[in-house]
Amino acid sequence: MNRIRPAAAEFARYLRTETVGGMILLAATAVALIWANSPISGAYTAVRDFHLGPGSLHLSLSVGDWAKDGLLAIFFFVAGLELKRELVIGELNDVKSAILPVVAAIGGMVVPAVIALGVGWGEPGVERAWAIPVATDIAFALGVLAITASGLPNGLRLFLLSLAVVDDLGAIFLIAVLFTESFNLVAAVVAVALLALYAFLQHKRVTTPWLYVPIAVGTWVAVHAMGVHATIAGVALALLTRVRKDRYEHEAPALRLEHRLQPWSAAVAVPVFALFAAGVPVSGEALGSLFADRLALGVMLGLVVGKVVGIVGASALAVLVKAAKWPSGAGPRDIVAVAMLGGVGFTVSLLIADLSLEGAAAERAKAAVLLASMTASSLAAVLLVRRSRAHRRADDEEE
């Protein structure tokens, strides 16, 4: 029994690394693409569209919906915990350091949206589909960064994490505005009350999961019932979690929860979502049709070109007017390499494509997201490897 626990703890630590999370996500994406384009693609559709859950609570959802509404809430909770920790006690608690990723994220949202809207103008569904290239996939981008950029300063990882979380929060806000067809005021009151109770228990140093788990589940159900995308519940709970430890504590609640939930996020939540979101046709004919579809073309240009232009341009402007400063040990060339990772719009972009479009248009948009994300991650990998080598040479020369 004593041997099993250390082994389980070591496996959990292994799953917490971005490299492993990125590899599992890639594997799940590959399985989805192979399965959805195989002779047994009907089984993929049947599993993805199979409904389960209590209908009395309006929770009779398809397996695909459970993945994007439920499991992604865990992912956003973990990401929110890390962001709050960095904002309160980490490198981002310095105002100028914190401003840079926020400004960069705004630029990385506005420019891709303008490109997608401009290229796709007049196409059916563009009034909501312009939001598809707005988001950056945190897990995928950090996975690529971990694999290719071991020699880069840690400040760049924090910059990318903060940028990705901010623009994903922006994307969730857009989801709430663009895709909320009705608003349940009673559910909103319940959600706010549960969040207030969660914050109160954190303030009173209550630690028992017997209270927190029901509150978290209840908050998720209430937010879902509001008509707002349920992943916002994960973000809200994370931002209310205490990140400073007391003298008698071994670690703060935020760090403890992050260590416990990150393996589940990396090994289950994000890969299962990818499995049921990435299954799109990728035949030669399907890929060829992307370049004839102005909506899909706008999505691809928004992710591959718009993200880099928006992130680098906004960052440079913020530093130029002295409102922000470059990450510790990094410069403009490093930001260009990391900005290319902003074009990996996998998770939330697929989610918005699902919400904004239907049928063949949704399939083409998701294929465009996959192709653009693959292109952006490949270009970013090349740039990051080069920047890592440059930093290593500089370190060797200093030594």
XYZ file of C-alpha atoms in Angstrom:
399
model
C 0.000 0.000 0.000
C 2.864 2.383 0.823
C 4.406 1.694 -2.584
C 1.168 2.369 -4.444
C 0.667 5.856 -3.030
C 4.104 7.228 -4.041
C 3.621 5.665 -7.494
C 0.211 7.313 -7.873
C 1.625 10.638 -6.661
C 4.499 10.376 -9.155
C 2.085 9.579 -11.995
C -0.020 12.611 -11.028
C 3.106 14.795 -11.012
C 3.967 13.420 -14.472
C 0.510 14.339 -15.741
C 0.883 17.865 -14.377
C 3.644 18.714 -16.853
C 2.521 20.670 -19.920
C 4.543 18.368 -22.193
C 2.504 15.323 -21.203
C -0.772 17.253 -21.336
C 0.047 18.448 -24.851
C 0.941 14.910 -25.975
C -2.321 13.467 -24.593
C -4.269 16.258 -26.288
C -2.528 15.535 -29.609
C -3.274 11.827 -29.229
C -6.969 12.490 -28.520
C -7.169 14.773 -31.562
C -5.561 12.125 -33.769
C -7.984 9.461 -32.503
C -10.940 11.781 -33.192
C -9.809 12.520 -36.744
C -9.074 8.870 -37.541
C -12.324 7.638 -35.983
C -14.508 10.293 -37.652
C -12.960 9.577 -41.061
C -12.977 5.778 -40.789
C -15.581 3.232 -41.968
C -16.991 3.242 -38.411
C -17.575 7.001 -38.333
C -21.243 6.290 -37.598
C -20.219 4.919 -34.205
C -18.340 8.159 -33.475
C -21.424 10.242 -34.236
C -23.659 7.923 -32.224
C -21.442 8.138 -29.124
C -20.966 11.913 -29.421
C -24.706 12.551 -29.800
C -25.883 10.057 -27.169
C -27.908 11.868 -24.465
C -27.681 11.226 -20.741
C -28.420 13.120 -17.548
C -31.480 14.196 -15.546
C -34.010 15.858 -17.823
C -35.869 17.317 -14.842
C -32.872 19.605 -14.231
C -32.554 20.402 -17.949
C -29.321 18.387 -17.921
C -30.188 15.743 -20.487
C -27.156 16.583 -22.631
C -25.261 14.771 -25.348
C -21.871 13.277 -24.530
C -20.292 16.027 -26.645
C -22.142 18.710 -24.688
C -21.127 17.175 -21.352
C -17.516 17.331 -22.560
C -17.636 20.999 -23.617
C -19.921 22.269 -20.822
C -18.831 20.078 -17.907
C -15.279 18.839 -18.373
C -14.006 22.153 -19.708
C -15.193 23.799 -16.479
C -12.510 21.743 -14.680
C -9.928 22.910 -17.200
C -10.862 26.581 -16.726
C -10.907 26.160 -12.949
C -7.314 24.885 -12.974
C -6.184 27.625 -15.372
C -7.935 30.256 -13.250
C -6.187 29.004 -10.100
C -2.761 29.369 -11.674
C -3.571 32.798 -13.062
C -4.821 34.091 -9.706
C -1.734 32.723 -7.972
C 0.533 34.586 -10.376
C -1.508 37.779 -10.089
C -1.501 37.768 -6.268
C 1.858 36.320 -5.246
C 3.722 35.627 -8.496
C 5.535 37.614 -11.150
C 2.328 39.185 -12.420
C 1.606 41.045 -9.199
C 3.788 43.815 -10.599
C 1.427 46.171 -12.473
C 3.613 46.627 -15.540
C 4.217 42.877 -15.828
C 0.503 42.151 -15.509
C -0.566 44.807 -18.012
C 1.494 43.387 -20.895
C -0.341 40.039 -21.321
C -3.710 41.755 -20.839
C -2.975 44.332 -23.559
C -1.484 41.604 -25.770
C -4.568 39.450 -25.288
C -6.860 42.314 -26.284
C -4.815 42.917 -29.430
C -4.821 39.180 -30.096
C -8.615 39.150 -29.886
C -9.465 42.296 -31.837
C -7.255 41.792 -34.913
C -8.278 38.149 -35.620
C -11.942 39.082 -35.139
C -11.616 41.989 -37.592
C -9.872 39.753 -40.148
C -12.472 36.973 -39.815
C -15.321 39.464 -40.066
C -13.755 41.277 -43.030
C -12.913 38.155 -45.042
C -16.185 36.404 -44.248
C -18.428 39.461 -44.625
C -21.734 38.533 -46.238
C -21.436 34.808 -45.554
C -24.273 33.147 -43.594
C -23.386 32.868 -39.898
C -20.541 35.415 -39.954
C -22.449 37.614 -37.485
C -21.403 35.161 -34.759
C -18.661 33.065 -36.361
C -16.227 36.018 -36.400
C -15.497 35.117 -32.748
C -14.018 31.704 -33.659
C -10.344 32.846 -33.993
C -10.471 35.003 -30.831
C -9.260 32.387 -28.306
C -5.914 30.690 -27.643
C -5.795 27.097 -26.448
C -3.953 27.130 -23.106
C -3.183 23.412 -22.825
C -2.048 22.972 -26.425
C 0.032 26.169 -26.516
C 1.763 25.459 -23.200
C 2.423 21.895 -24.357
C 4.207 23.118 -27.496
C 6.100 25.702 -25.431
C 7.249 23.053 -22.938
C 8.426 20.697 -25.695
C 10.303 23.243 -27.813
C 11.392 26.085 -25.528
C 13.285 24.657 -22.563
C 15.930 27.371 -22.866
C 13.568 30.341 -22.759
C 12.981 32.468 -19.631
C 10.143 31.366 -17.366
C 8.608 34.825 -17.743
C 7.565 33.890 -21.281
C 5.571 30.922 -20.005
C 3.765 33.199 -17.555
C 3.178 35.706 -20.352
C 1.642 33.005 -22.558
C -0.424 31.544 -19.715
C -1.793 34.944 -18.729
C -2.466 35.937 -22.320
C -4.254 32.653 -23.051
C -6.383 32.844 -19.913
C -7.338 36.476 -20.552
C -8.374 35.895 -24.156
C -10.192 32.689 -23.220
C -12.070 34.707 -20.591
C -12.799 37.244 -23.313
C -14.024 34.416 -25.529
C -16.264 33.131 -22.747
C -17.655 36.656 -22.358
C -18.391 36.690 -26.088
C -20.044 33.286 -25.753
C -22.217 34.673 -22.965
C -23.189 37.701 -25.085
C -23.529 36.086 -28.513
C -24.995 32.721 -27.616
C -27.242 33.426 -24.642
C -30.747 33.172 -26.043
C -32.493 33.464 -22.679
C -31.444 34.534 -19.186
C -32.778 32.842 -16.050
C -32.744 35.443 -13.251
C -33.532 32.891 -10.505
C -30.608 30.709 -11.570
C -28.361 33.799 -11.621
C -29.334 34.646 -8.032
C -28.629 31.051 -6.962
C -25.230 31.113 -8.706
C -24.239 34.407 -7.031
C -25.395 33.113 -3.627
C -23.349 29.911 -4.002
C -20.283 31.871 -5.099
C -20.691 34.160 -2.089
C -20.928 31.107 0.186
C -17.772 29.672 -1.402
C -15.904 32.950 -0.796
C -17.161 33.086 2.809
C -15.965 29.543 3.524
C -12.573 30.377 2.014
C -12.361 33.435 4.253
C -13.247 31.310 7.313
C -10.511 28.794 6.401
C -12.951 25.894 5.950
C -11.204 23.075 4.090
C -13.612 20.131 3.950
C -14.482 18.942 0.427
C -17.880 17.784 1.746
C -18.966 21.426 1.512
C -16.960 22.628 -1.453
C -17.822 19.857 -3.923
C -21.632 20.323 -3.606
C -21.171 24.114 -3.843
C -19.034 23.768 -6.981
C -21.497 21.362 -8.624
C -24.446 23.555 -7.628
C -22.711 26.639 -9.045
C -22.083 24.834 -12.322
C -25.728 23.724 -12.557
C -26.968 27.244 -11.752
C -24.683 28.896 -14.315
C -25.764 26.326 -16.905
C -29.414 27.049 -16.106
C -28.795 30.798 -16.435
C -28.227 30.340 -20.141
C -24.572 31.397 -19.861
C -21.891 28.922 -20.906
C -21.223 26.776 -17.844
C -17.406 26.935 -18.042
C -17.585 30.421 -16.552
C -18.452 28.731 -13.241
C -14.961 27.217 -13.134
C -13.309 30.596 -13.686
C -15.461 32.326 -11.045
C -14.729 29.681 -8.392
C -10.991 29.791 -9.149
C -10.818 33.563 -8.732
C -12.488 33.254 -5.305
C -10.036 30.620 -4.049
C -7.447 31.671 -1.461
C -3.874 31.715 -2.763
C -1.923 32.836 0.325
C -1.178 30.127 2.857
C -1.468 30.656 6.602
C 1.455 29.906 8.917
C -0.003 26.548 9.970
C -0.674 25.390 6.372
C 1.679 23.294 4.291
C 0.283 24.879 1.108
C -2.480 27.323 0.138
C -5.880 25.998 -1.039
C -5.289 27.205 -4.609
C -2.021 25.289 -4.918
C -3.475 22.203 -3.241
C -6.485 22.169 -5.585
C -4.299 22.799 -8.608
C -2.093 19.811 -7.767
C -5.099 17.574 -7.263
C -7.105 18.614 -10.307
C -4.457 19.345 -12.927
C -3.835 15.644 -13.700
C -7.576 15.167 -14.238
C -7.679 18.241 -16.453
C -4.670 17.124 -18.515
C -5.548 13.420 -18.781
C -9.359 13.500 -18.906
C -11.115 16.868 -19.282
C -9.280 18.411 -22.248
C -8.569 15.157 -24.173
C -12.188 13.975 -23.912
C -13.395 17.350 -25.138
C -10.938 17.145 -28.050
C -12.078 13.608 -28.809
C -15.667 14.747 -29.370
C -14.915 18.167 -30.883
C -12.137 17.398 -33.364
C -13.892 14.666 -35.335
C -14.339 16.501 -38.654
C -13.964 15.363 -42.291
C -10.382 15.821 -43.525
C -10.510 14.352 -47.012
C -8.700 16.151 -49.824
C -12.005 17.476 -51.092
C -12.982 18.732 -47.616
C -9.640 20.477 -47.095
C -9.751 21.977 -50.580
C -13.192 23.415 -49.904
C -11.797 25.434 -46.982
C -9.975 27.808 -49.318
C -13.149 28.397 -51.310
C -15.146 29.149 -48.149
C -14.586 32.772 -47.112
C -15.743 32.070 -43.560
C -13.230 29.236 -43.117
C -10.517 31.305 -44.803
C -11.222 34.184 -42.418
C -10.856 31.818 -39.451
C -7.504 30.516 -40.717
C -6.098 33.973 -41.482
C -7.395 35.267 -38.163
C -5.564 32.568 -36.218
C -2.302 32.326 -38.177
C -1.835 35.994 -39.147
C -4.187 38.014 -36.949
C -2.991 36.570 -33.655
C 0.668 37.373 -34.303
C -0.051 40.879 -35.608
C -2.440 41.656 -32.755
C -0.316 40.274 -29.919
C 3.023 41.685 -31.096
C 1.559 45.030 -32.151
C -0.331 45.600 -28.891
C 2.665 44.464 -26.794
C 5.100 46.730 -28.622
C 2.743 49.687 -28.290
C 2.284 49.099 -24.544
C 6.061 48.924 -23.999
C 6.660 51.938 -26.270
C 4.348 54.161 -24.209
C 5.919 52.697 -21.041
C 2.628 51.277 -19.778
C 4.202 47.810 -19.610
C 7.558 46.050 -19.815
C 8.836 42.947 -21.565
C 8.834 39.688 -19.537
C 11.929 39.181 -17.395
C 14.852 38.074 -19.557
C 12.866 38.250 -22.808
C 12.595 40.666 -25.708
C 10.531 41.426 -28.820
C 11.845 38.427 -30.808
C 10.774 36.067 -28.037
C 7.326 37.675 -28.003
C 6.984 37.062 -31.773
C 7.742 33.358 -31.257
C 5.287 33.066 -28.379
C 2.686 35.148 -30.230
C 2.656 32.547 -32.994
C 1.430 30.069 -30.374
C -1.536 32.388 -29.908
C -2.765 31.033 -33.237
C -3.362 27.640 -31.649
C -7.057 28.283 -31.122
C -7.996 24.688 -30.529
C -10.290 24.163 -27.530
C -12.384 27.327 -27.245
C -12.305 28.014 -30.994
C -13.823 24.585 -31.654
C -16.374 25.339 -28.959
C -17.381 28.648 -30.599
C -17.515 26.968 -34.018
C -19.919 24.413 -32.559
C -22.086 27.125 -31.037
C -22.122 29.601 -33.925
C -22.600 27.329 -36.932
C -24.484 24.197 -37.883
C -24.064 21.282 -40.268
C -21.477 21.484 -43.049
C -20.568 25.093 -42.187
C -19.633 24.047 -38.640
C -17.574 21.129 -39.954
C -15.639 23.423 -42.323
C -15.053 25.969 -39.562
C -13.728 23.268 -37.215
C -11.496 21.889 -39.974
C -10.195 25.443 -40.506
C -9.429 25.716 -36.773
C -7.537 22.412 -36.827
C -5.535 23.314 -39.946
C -4.719 26.803 -38.654
C -3.757 25.471 -35.215
C -1.470 22.881 -36.798
C 0.166 25.555 -38.978
C 0.584 28.003 -36.091
C 2.019 25.371 -33.738
C 4.511 24.186 -36.404
C 5.715 27.723 -37.170
C 5.875 28.524 -33.449
C 7.913 25.380 -32.759
C 10.525 26.432 -35.316
C 10.739 29.968 -33.927
C 10.842 28.806 -30.301
C 13.635 26.307 -30.948
C 15.690 29.075 -32.576
C 15.054 31.473 -29.688
C 15.932 28.745 -27.150
C 19.270 28.187 -28.865
C 19.938 31.933 -28.899
C 19.260 32.178 -25.153
C 21.484 29.173 -24.426
C 24.343 30.729 -26.431
C 23.909 33.987 -24.549
C 23.957 32.132 -21.205
C 27.105 30.222 -22.204
C 28.837 33.424 -23.213
C 27.964 35.041 -19.876
C 29.338 32.044 -17.983
